[in-house]
PDB file of C-alpha atoms in Angstrom:
ATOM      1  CA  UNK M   1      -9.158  11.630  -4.479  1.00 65.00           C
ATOM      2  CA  UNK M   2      -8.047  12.266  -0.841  1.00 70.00           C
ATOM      3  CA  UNK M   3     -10.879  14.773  -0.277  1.00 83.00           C
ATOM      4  CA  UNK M   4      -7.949  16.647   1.252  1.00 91.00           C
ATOM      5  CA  UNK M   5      -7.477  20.641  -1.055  1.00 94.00           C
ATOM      6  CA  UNK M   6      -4.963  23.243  -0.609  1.00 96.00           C
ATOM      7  CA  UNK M   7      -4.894  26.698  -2.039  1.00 96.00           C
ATOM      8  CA  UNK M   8      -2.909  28.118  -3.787  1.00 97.00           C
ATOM      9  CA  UNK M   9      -1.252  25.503  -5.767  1.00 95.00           C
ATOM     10  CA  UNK M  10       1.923  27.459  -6.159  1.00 96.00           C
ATOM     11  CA  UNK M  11       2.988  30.892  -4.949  1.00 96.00           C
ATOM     12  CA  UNK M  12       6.305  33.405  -5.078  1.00 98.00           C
ATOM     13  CA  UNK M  13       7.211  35.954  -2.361  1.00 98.00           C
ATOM     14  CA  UNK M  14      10.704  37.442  -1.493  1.00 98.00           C
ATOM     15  CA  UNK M  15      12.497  37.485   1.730  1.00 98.00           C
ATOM     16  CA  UNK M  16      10.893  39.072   4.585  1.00 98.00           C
ATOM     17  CA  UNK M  17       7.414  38.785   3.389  1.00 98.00           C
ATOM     18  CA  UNK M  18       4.566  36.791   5.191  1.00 98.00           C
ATOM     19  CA  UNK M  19       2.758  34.193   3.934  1.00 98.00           C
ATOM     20  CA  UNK M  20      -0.546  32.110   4.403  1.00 98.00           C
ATOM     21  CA  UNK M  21      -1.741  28.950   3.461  1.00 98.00           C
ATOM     22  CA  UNK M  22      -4.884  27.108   3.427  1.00 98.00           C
ATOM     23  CA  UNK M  23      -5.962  23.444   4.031  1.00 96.00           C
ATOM     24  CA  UNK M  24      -9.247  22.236   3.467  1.00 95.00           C
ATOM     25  CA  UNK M  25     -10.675  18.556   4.657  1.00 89.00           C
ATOM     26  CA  UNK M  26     -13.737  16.247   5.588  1.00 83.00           C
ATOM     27  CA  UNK M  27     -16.059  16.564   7.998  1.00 77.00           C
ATOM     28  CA  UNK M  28     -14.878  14.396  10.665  1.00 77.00           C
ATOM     29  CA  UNK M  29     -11.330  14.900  10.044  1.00 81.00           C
ATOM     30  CA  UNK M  30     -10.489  16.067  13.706  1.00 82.00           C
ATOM     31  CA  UNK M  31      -6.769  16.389  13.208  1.00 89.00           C
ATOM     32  CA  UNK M  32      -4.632  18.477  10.272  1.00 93.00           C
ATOM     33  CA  UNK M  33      -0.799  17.960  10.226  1.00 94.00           C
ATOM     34  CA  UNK M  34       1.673  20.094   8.211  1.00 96.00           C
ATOM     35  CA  UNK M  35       4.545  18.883   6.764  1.00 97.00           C
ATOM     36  CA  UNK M  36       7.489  20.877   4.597  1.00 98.00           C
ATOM     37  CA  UNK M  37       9.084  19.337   1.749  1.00 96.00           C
ATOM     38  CA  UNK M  38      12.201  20.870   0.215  1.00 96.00           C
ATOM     39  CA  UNK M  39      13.330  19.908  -3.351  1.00 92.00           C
ATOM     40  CA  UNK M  40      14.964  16.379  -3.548  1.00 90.00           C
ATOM     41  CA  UNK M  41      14.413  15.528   0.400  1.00 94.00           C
ATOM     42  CA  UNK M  42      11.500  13.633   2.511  1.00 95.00           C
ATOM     43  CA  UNK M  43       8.787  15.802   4.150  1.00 96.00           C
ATOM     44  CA  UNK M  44       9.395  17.215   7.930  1.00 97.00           C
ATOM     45  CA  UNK M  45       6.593  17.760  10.184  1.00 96.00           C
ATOM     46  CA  UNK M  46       6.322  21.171  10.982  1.00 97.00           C
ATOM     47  CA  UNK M  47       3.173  20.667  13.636  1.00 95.00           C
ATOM     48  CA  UNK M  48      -0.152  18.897  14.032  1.00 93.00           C
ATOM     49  CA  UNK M  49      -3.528  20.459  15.254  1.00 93.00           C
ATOM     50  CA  UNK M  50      -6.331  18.520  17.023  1.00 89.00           C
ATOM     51  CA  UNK M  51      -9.791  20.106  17.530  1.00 87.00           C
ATOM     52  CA  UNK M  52      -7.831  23.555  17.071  1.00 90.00           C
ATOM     53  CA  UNK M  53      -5.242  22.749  19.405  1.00 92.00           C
ATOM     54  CA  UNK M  54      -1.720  22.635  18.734  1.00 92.00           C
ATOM     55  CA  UNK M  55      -0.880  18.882  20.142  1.00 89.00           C
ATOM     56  CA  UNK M  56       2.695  18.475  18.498  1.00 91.00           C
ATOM     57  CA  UNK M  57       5.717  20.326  16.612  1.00 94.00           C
ATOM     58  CA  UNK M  58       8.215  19.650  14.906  1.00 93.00           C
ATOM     59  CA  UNK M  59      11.824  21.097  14.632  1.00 94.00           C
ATOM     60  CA  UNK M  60      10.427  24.410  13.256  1.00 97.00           C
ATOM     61  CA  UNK M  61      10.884  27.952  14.806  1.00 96.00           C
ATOM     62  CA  UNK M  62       7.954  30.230  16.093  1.00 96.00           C
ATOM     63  CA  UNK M  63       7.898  32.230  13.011  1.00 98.00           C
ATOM     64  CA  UNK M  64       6.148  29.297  11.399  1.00 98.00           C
ATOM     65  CA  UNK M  65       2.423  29.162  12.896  1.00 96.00           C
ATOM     66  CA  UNK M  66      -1.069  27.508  12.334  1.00 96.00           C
ATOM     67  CA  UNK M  67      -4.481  27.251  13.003  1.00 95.00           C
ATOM     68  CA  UNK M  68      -7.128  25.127  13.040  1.00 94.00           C
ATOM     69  CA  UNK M  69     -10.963  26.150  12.192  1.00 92.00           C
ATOM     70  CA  UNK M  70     -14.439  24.328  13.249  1.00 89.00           C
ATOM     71  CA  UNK M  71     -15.083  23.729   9.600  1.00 87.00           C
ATOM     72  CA  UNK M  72     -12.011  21.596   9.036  1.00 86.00           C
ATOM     73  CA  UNK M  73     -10.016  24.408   7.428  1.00 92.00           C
ATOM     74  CA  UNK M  74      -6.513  25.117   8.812  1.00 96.00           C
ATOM     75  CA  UNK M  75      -4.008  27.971   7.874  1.00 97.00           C
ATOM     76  CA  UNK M  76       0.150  27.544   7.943  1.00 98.00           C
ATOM     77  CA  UNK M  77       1.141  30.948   8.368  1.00 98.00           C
ATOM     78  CA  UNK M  78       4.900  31.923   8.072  1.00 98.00           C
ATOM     79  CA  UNK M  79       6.275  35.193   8.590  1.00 97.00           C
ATOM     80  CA  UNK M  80       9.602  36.581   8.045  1.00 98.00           C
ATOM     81  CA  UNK M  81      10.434  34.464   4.963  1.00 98.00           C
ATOM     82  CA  UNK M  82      13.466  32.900   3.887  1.00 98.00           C
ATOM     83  CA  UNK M  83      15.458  31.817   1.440  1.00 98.00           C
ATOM     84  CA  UNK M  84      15.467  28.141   2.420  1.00 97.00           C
ATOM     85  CA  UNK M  85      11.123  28.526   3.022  1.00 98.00           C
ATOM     86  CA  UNK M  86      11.019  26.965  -0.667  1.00 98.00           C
ATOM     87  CA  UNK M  87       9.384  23.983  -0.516  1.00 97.00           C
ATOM     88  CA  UNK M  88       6.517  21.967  -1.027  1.00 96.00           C
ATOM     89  CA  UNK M  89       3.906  22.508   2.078  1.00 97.00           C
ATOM     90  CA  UNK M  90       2.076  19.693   2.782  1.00 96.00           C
ATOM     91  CA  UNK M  91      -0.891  19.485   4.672  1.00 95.00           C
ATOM     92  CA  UNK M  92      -2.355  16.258   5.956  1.00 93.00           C
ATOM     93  CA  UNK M  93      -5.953  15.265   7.772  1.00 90.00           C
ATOM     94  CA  UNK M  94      -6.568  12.372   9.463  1.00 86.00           C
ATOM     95  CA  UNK M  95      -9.781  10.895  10.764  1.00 79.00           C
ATOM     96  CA  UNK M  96     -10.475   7.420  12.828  1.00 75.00           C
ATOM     97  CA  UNK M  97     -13.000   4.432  10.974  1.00 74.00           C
ATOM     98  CA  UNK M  98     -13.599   1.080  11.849  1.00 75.00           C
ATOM     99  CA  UNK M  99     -10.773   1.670  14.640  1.00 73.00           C
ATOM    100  CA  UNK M 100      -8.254   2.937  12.711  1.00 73.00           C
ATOM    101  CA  UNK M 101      -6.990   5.885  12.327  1.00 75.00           C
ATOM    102  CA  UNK M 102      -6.126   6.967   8.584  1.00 79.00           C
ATOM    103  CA  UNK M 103      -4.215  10.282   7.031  1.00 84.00           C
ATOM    104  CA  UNK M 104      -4.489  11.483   3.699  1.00 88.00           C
ATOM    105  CA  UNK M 105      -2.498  14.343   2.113  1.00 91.00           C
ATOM    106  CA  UNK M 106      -3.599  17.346   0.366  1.00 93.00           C
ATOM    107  CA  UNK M 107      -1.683  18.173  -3.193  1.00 93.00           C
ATOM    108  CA  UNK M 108       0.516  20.694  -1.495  1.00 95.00           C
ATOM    109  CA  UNK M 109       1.272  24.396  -2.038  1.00 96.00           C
ATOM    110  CA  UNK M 110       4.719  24.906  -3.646  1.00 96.00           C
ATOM    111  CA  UNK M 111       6.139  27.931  -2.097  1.00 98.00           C
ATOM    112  CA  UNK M 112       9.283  30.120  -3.897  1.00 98.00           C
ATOM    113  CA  UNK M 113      11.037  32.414  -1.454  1.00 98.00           C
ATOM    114  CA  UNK M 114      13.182  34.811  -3.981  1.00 97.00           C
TER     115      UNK M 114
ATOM    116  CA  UNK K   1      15.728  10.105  18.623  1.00 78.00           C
ATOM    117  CA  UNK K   2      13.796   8.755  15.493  1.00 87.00           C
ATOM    118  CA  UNK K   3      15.102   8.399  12.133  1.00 93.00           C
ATOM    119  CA  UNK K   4      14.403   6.619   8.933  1.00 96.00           C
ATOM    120  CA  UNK K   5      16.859   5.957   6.462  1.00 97.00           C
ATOM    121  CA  UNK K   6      16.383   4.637   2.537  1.00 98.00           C
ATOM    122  CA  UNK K   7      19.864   4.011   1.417  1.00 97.00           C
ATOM    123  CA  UNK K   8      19.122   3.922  -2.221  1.00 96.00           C
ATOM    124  CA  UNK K   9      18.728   7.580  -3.857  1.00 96.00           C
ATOM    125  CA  UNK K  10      17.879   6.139  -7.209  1.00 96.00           C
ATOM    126  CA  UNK K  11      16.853   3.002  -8.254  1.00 97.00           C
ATOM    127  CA  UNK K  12      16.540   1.722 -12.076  1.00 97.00           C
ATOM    128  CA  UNK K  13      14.661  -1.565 -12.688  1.00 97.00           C
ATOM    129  CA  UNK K  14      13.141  -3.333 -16.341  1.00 97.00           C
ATOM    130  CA  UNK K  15       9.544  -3.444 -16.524  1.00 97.00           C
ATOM    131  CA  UNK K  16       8.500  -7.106 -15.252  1.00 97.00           C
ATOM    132  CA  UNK K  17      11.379  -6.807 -12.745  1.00 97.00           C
ATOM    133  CA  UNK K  18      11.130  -7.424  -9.319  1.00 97.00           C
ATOM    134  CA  UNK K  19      11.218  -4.356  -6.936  1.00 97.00           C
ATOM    135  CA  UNK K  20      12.689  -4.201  -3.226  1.00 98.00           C
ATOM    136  CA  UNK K  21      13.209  -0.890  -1.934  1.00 98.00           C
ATOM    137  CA  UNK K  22      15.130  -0.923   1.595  1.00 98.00           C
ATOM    138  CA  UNK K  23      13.709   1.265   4.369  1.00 98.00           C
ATOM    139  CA  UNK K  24      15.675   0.902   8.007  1.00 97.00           C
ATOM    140  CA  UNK K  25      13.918   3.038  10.955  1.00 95.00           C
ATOM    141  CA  UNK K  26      15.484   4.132  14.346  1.00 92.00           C
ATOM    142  CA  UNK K  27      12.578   4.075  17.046  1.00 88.00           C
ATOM    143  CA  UNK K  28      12.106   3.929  20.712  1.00 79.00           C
ATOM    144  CA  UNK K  29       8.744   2.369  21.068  1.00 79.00           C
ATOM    145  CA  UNK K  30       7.119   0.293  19.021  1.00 79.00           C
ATOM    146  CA  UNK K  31       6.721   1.366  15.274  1.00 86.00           C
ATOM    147  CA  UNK K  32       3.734   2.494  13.157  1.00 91.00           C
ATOM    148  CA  UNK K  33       5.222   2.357   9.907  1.00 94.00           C
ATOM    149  CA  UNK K  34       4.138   3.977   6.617  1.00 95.00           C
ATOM    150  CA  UNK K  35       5.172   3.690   2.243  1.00 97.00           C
ATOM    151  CA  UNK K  36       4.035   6.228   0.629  1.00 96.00           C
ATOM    152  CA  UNK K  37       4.633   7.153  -3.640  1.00 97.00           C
ATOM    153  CA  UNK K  38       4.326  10.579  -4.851  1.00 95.00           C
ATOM    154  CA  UNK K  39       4.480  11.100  -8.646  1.00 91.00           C
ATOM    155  CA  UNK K  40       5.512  14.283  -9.660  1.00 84.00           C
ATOM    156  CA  UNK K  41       3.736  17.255  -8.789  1.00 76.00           C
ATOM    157  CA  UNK K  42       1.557  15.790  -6.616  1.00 79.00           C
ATOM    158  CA  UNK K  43       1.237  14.873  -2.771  1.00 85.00           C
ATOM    159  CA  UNK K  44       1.662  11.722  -0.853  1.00 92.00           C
ATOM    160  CA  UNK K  45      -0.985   8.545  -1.196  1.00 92.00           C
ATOM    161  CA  UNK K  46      -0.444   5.908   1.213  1.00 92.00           C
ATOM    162  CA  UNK K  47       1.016   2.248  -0.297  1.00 95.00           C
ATOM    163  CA  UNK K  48       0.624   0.537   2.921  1.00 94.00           C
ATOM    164  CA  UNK K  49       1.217   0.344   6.888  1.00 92.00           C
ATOM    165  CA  UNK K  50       1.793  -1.776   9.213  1.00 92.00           C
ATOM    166  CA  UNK K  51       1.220  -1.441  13.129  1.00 86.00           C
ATOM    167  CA  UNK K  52       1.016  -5.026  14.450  1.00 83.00           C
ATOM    168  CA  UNK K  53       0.397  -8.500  13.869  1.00 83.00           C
ATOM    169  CA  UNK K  54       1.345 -10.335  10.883  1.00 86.00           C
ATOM    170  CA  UNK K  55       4.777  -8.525   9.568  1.00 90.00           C
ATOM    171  CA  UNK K  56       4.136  -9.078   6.277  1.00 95.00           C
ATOM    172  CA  UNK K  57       1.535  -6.303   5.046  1.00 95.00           C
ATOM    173  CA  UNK K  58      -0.275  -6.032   1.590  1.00 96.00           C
ATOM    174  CA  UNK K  59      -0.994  -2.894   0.556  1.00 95.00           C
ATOM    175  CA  UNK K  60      -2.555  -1.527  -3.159  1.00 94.00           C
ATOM    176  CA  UNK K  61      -1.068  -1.678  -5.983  1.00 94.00           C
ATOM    177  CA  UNK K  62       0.202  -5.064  -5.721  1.00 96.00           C
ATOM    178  CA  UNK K  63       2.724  -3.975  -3.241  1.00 97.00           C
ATOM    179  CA  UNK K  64       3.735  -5.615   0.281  1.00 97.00           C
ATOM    180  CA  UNK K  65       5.892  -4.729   2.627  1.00 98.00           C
ATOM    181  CA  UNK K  66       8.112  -7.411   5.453  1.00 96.00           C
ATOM    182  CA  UNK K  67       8.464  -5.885   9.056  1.00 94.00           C
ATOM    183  CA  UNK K  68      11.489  -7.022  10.586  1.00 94.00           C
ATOM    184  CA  UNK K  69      11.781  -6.113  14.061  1.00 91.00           C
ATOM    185  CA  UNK K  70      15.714  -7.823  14.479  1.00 91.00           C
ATOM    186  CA  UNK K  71      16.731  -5.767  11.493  1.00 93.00           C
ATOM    187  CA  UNK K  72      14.780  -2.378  12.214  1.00 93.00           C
ATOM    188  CA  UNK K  73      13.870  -2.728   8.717  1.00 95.00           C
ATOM    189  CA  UNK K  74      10.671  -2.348   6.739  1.00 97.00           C
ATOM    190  CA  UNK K  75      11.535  -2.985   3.152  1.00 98.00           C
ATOM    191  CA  UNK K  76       8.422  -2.244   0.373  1.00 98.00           C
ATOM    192  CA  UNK K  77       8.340  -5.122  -2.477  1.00 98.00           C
ATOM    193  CA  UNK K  78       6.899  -5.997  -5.750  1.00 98.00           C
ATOM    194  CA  UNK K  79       6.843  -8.975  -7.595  1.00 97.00           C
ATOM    195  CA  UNK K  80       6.453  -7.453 -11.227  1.00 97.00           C
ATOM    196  CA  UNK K  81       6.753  -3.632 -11.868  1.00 97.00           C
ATOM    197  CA  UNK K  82       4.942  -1.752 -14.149  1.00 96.00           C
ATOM    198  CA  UNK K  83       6.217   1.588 -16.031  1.00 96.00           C
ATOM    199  CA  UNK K  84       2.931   3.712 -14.342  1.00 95.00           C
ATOM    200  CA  UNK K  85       4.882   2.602 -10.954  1.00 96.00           C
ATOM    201  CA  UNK K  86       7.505   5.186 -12.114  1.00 96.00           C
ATOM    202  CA  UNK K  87       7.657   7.481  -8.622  1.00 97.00           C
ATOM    203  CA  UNK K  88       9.650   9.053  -5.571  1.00 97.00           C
ATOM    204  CA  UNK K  89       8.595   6.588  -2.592  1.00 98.00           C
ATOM    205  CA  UNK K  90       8.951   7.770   1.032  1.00 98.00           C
ATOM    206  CA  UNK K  91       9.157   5.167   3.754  1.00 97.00           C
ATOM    207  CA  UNK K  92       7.914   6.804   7.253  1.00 95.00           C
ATOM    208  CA  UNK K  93       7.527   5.828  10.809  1.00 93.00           C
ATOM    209  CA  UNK K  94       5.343   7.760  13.568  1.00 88.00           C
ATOM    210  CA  UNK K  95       4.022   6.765  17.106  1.00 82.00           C
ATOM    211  CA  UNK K  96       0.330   6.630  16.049  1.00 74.00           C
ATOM    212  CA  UNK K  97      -1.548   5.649  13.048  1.00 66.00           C
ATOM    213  CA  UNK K  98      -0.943   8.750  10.899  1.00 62.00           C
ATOM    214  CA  UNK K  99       0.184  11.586  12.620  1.00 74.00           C
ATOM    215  CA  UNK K 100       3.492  13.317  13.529  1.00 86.00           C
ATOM    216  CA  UNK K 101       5.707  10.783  10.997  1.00 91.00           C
ATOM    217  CA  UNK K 102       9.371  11.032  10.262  1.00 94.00           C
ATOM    218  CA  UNK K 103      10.138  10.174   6.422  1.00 96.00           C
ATOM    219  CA  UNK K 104      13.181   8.985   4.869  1.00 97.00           C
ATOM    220  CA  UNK K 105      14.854  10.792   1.831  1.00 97.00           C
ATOM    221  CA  UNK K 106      13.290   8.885  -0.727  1.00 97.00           C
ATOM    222  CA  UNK K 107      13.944   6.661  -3.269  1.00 98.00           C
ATOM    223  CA  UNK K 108      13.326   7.561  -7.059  1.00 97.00           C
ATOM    224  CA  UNK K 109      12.165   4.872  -9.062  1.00 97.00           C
ATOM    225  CA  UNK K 110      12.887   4.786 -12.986  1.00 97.00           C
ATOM    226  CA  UNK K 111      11.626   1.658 -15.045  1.00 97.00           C
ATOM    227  CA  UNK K 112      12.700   1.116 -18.304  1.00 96.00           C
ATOM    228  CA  UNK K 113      10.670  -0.281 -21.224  1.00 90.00           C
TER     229      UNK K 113
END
């Protein structure tokens, strides 16, 4: 049990169409990554988001978008869907003990673009 | 640029067999690097890491990982696997302690009875 939850668990839209996402974390957990996984491959990092700032981004174009919320919620939002949007979305929250810093991953939202 | 690579795609091993799955990494600075297993249908949980110090790193499971800085490898080990260690494992690298990582394709592991 990461403590990490993402909703919905699996979801179908067609090209064009907008979607959103939702992450939901710890208290404490200051920083939310995303991360896309397509069938067969490794995740990418799509972006990370500290204290509801975007602080890094990956290879993704502008279409894909977050945010982050006080209560340790964050949103992926992508618009203008594609095909090649199917994947597994991963989100990711991280949070720093004993002087470490330590990242658990949500269950993902598995995404079908037809 | 970074990069990790796991040559194997699929790996088949006996249960009670020894385990090595090969991660190499491409990195400018110095590495935080990362196993994680996902079973299917389900996200990532974290085998082990290793930023510093001793290169050899335990992790849970019964799993351990060798840093080897001269081979830019980071190769995840197991004396004796079991069939519940049936899973996709990612090797990853980052510049911090869990943020911003760059995975490798994955290795599928199958054990027979």
């Amino acid at each position: 049990e990461t403590g990490v939850t993402q909703s919905p668990t699996h979801l179908i839209k067609t090209r064009g169409q907008q979607v959103t996402l939702r992450c939901s974390s710890q208290s404490g957990h200051n920083t939310v990554s995303w991360y896309q996984q397509a069938l067969g491959q490794g995740p990418q990092f799509i972006f990370q988001y500290y204290r509801e700032e975007e602080n890094g981004r990956g290879n993704f174009p502008p279409r894909f978008s977050g945010l982050q919320f006080p209560n340790y919620s964050s949103e992926l939002n992508v618009n203008a869907l594609e095909l090649d949007d199917s994947a597994l979305y991963l989100c990711a929250s991280s949070f720093w003990q004993s002087g470490q810093e330590t990242q658990y991953f949500g269950p993902g939202t598995r995404l079908l673009v037809l | 640029a970074q990069s990790v690579t796991q040559p194997d795609i699929h790996i088949t091993v006996s249960e009670g067999a020894s385990l090595e799955l090969r991660c190499n990494y491409s990195y400018g600075a110095t590495p935080y690097l990362f196993w994680y297993v996902q079973s299917p249908g389900q996200g990532l949980q974290l085998l082990l890491k290793y930023f510093s110090g001793d290169t050899l790193v335990q992790g849970i499971k019964g799993f351990e990982a060798e840093f080897k800085r001269s081979q830019s490898s980071f190769n995840l080990r197991k004396p004796s696997v079991h069939w519940s260690d049936a899973a996709e494992y990612f090797c990853a690298v980052g510049p911090n302690a869990g943020n911003m990582l760059t995975f490798g394709g994955g290795t599928r592991l199958m054990v027979k009875p």
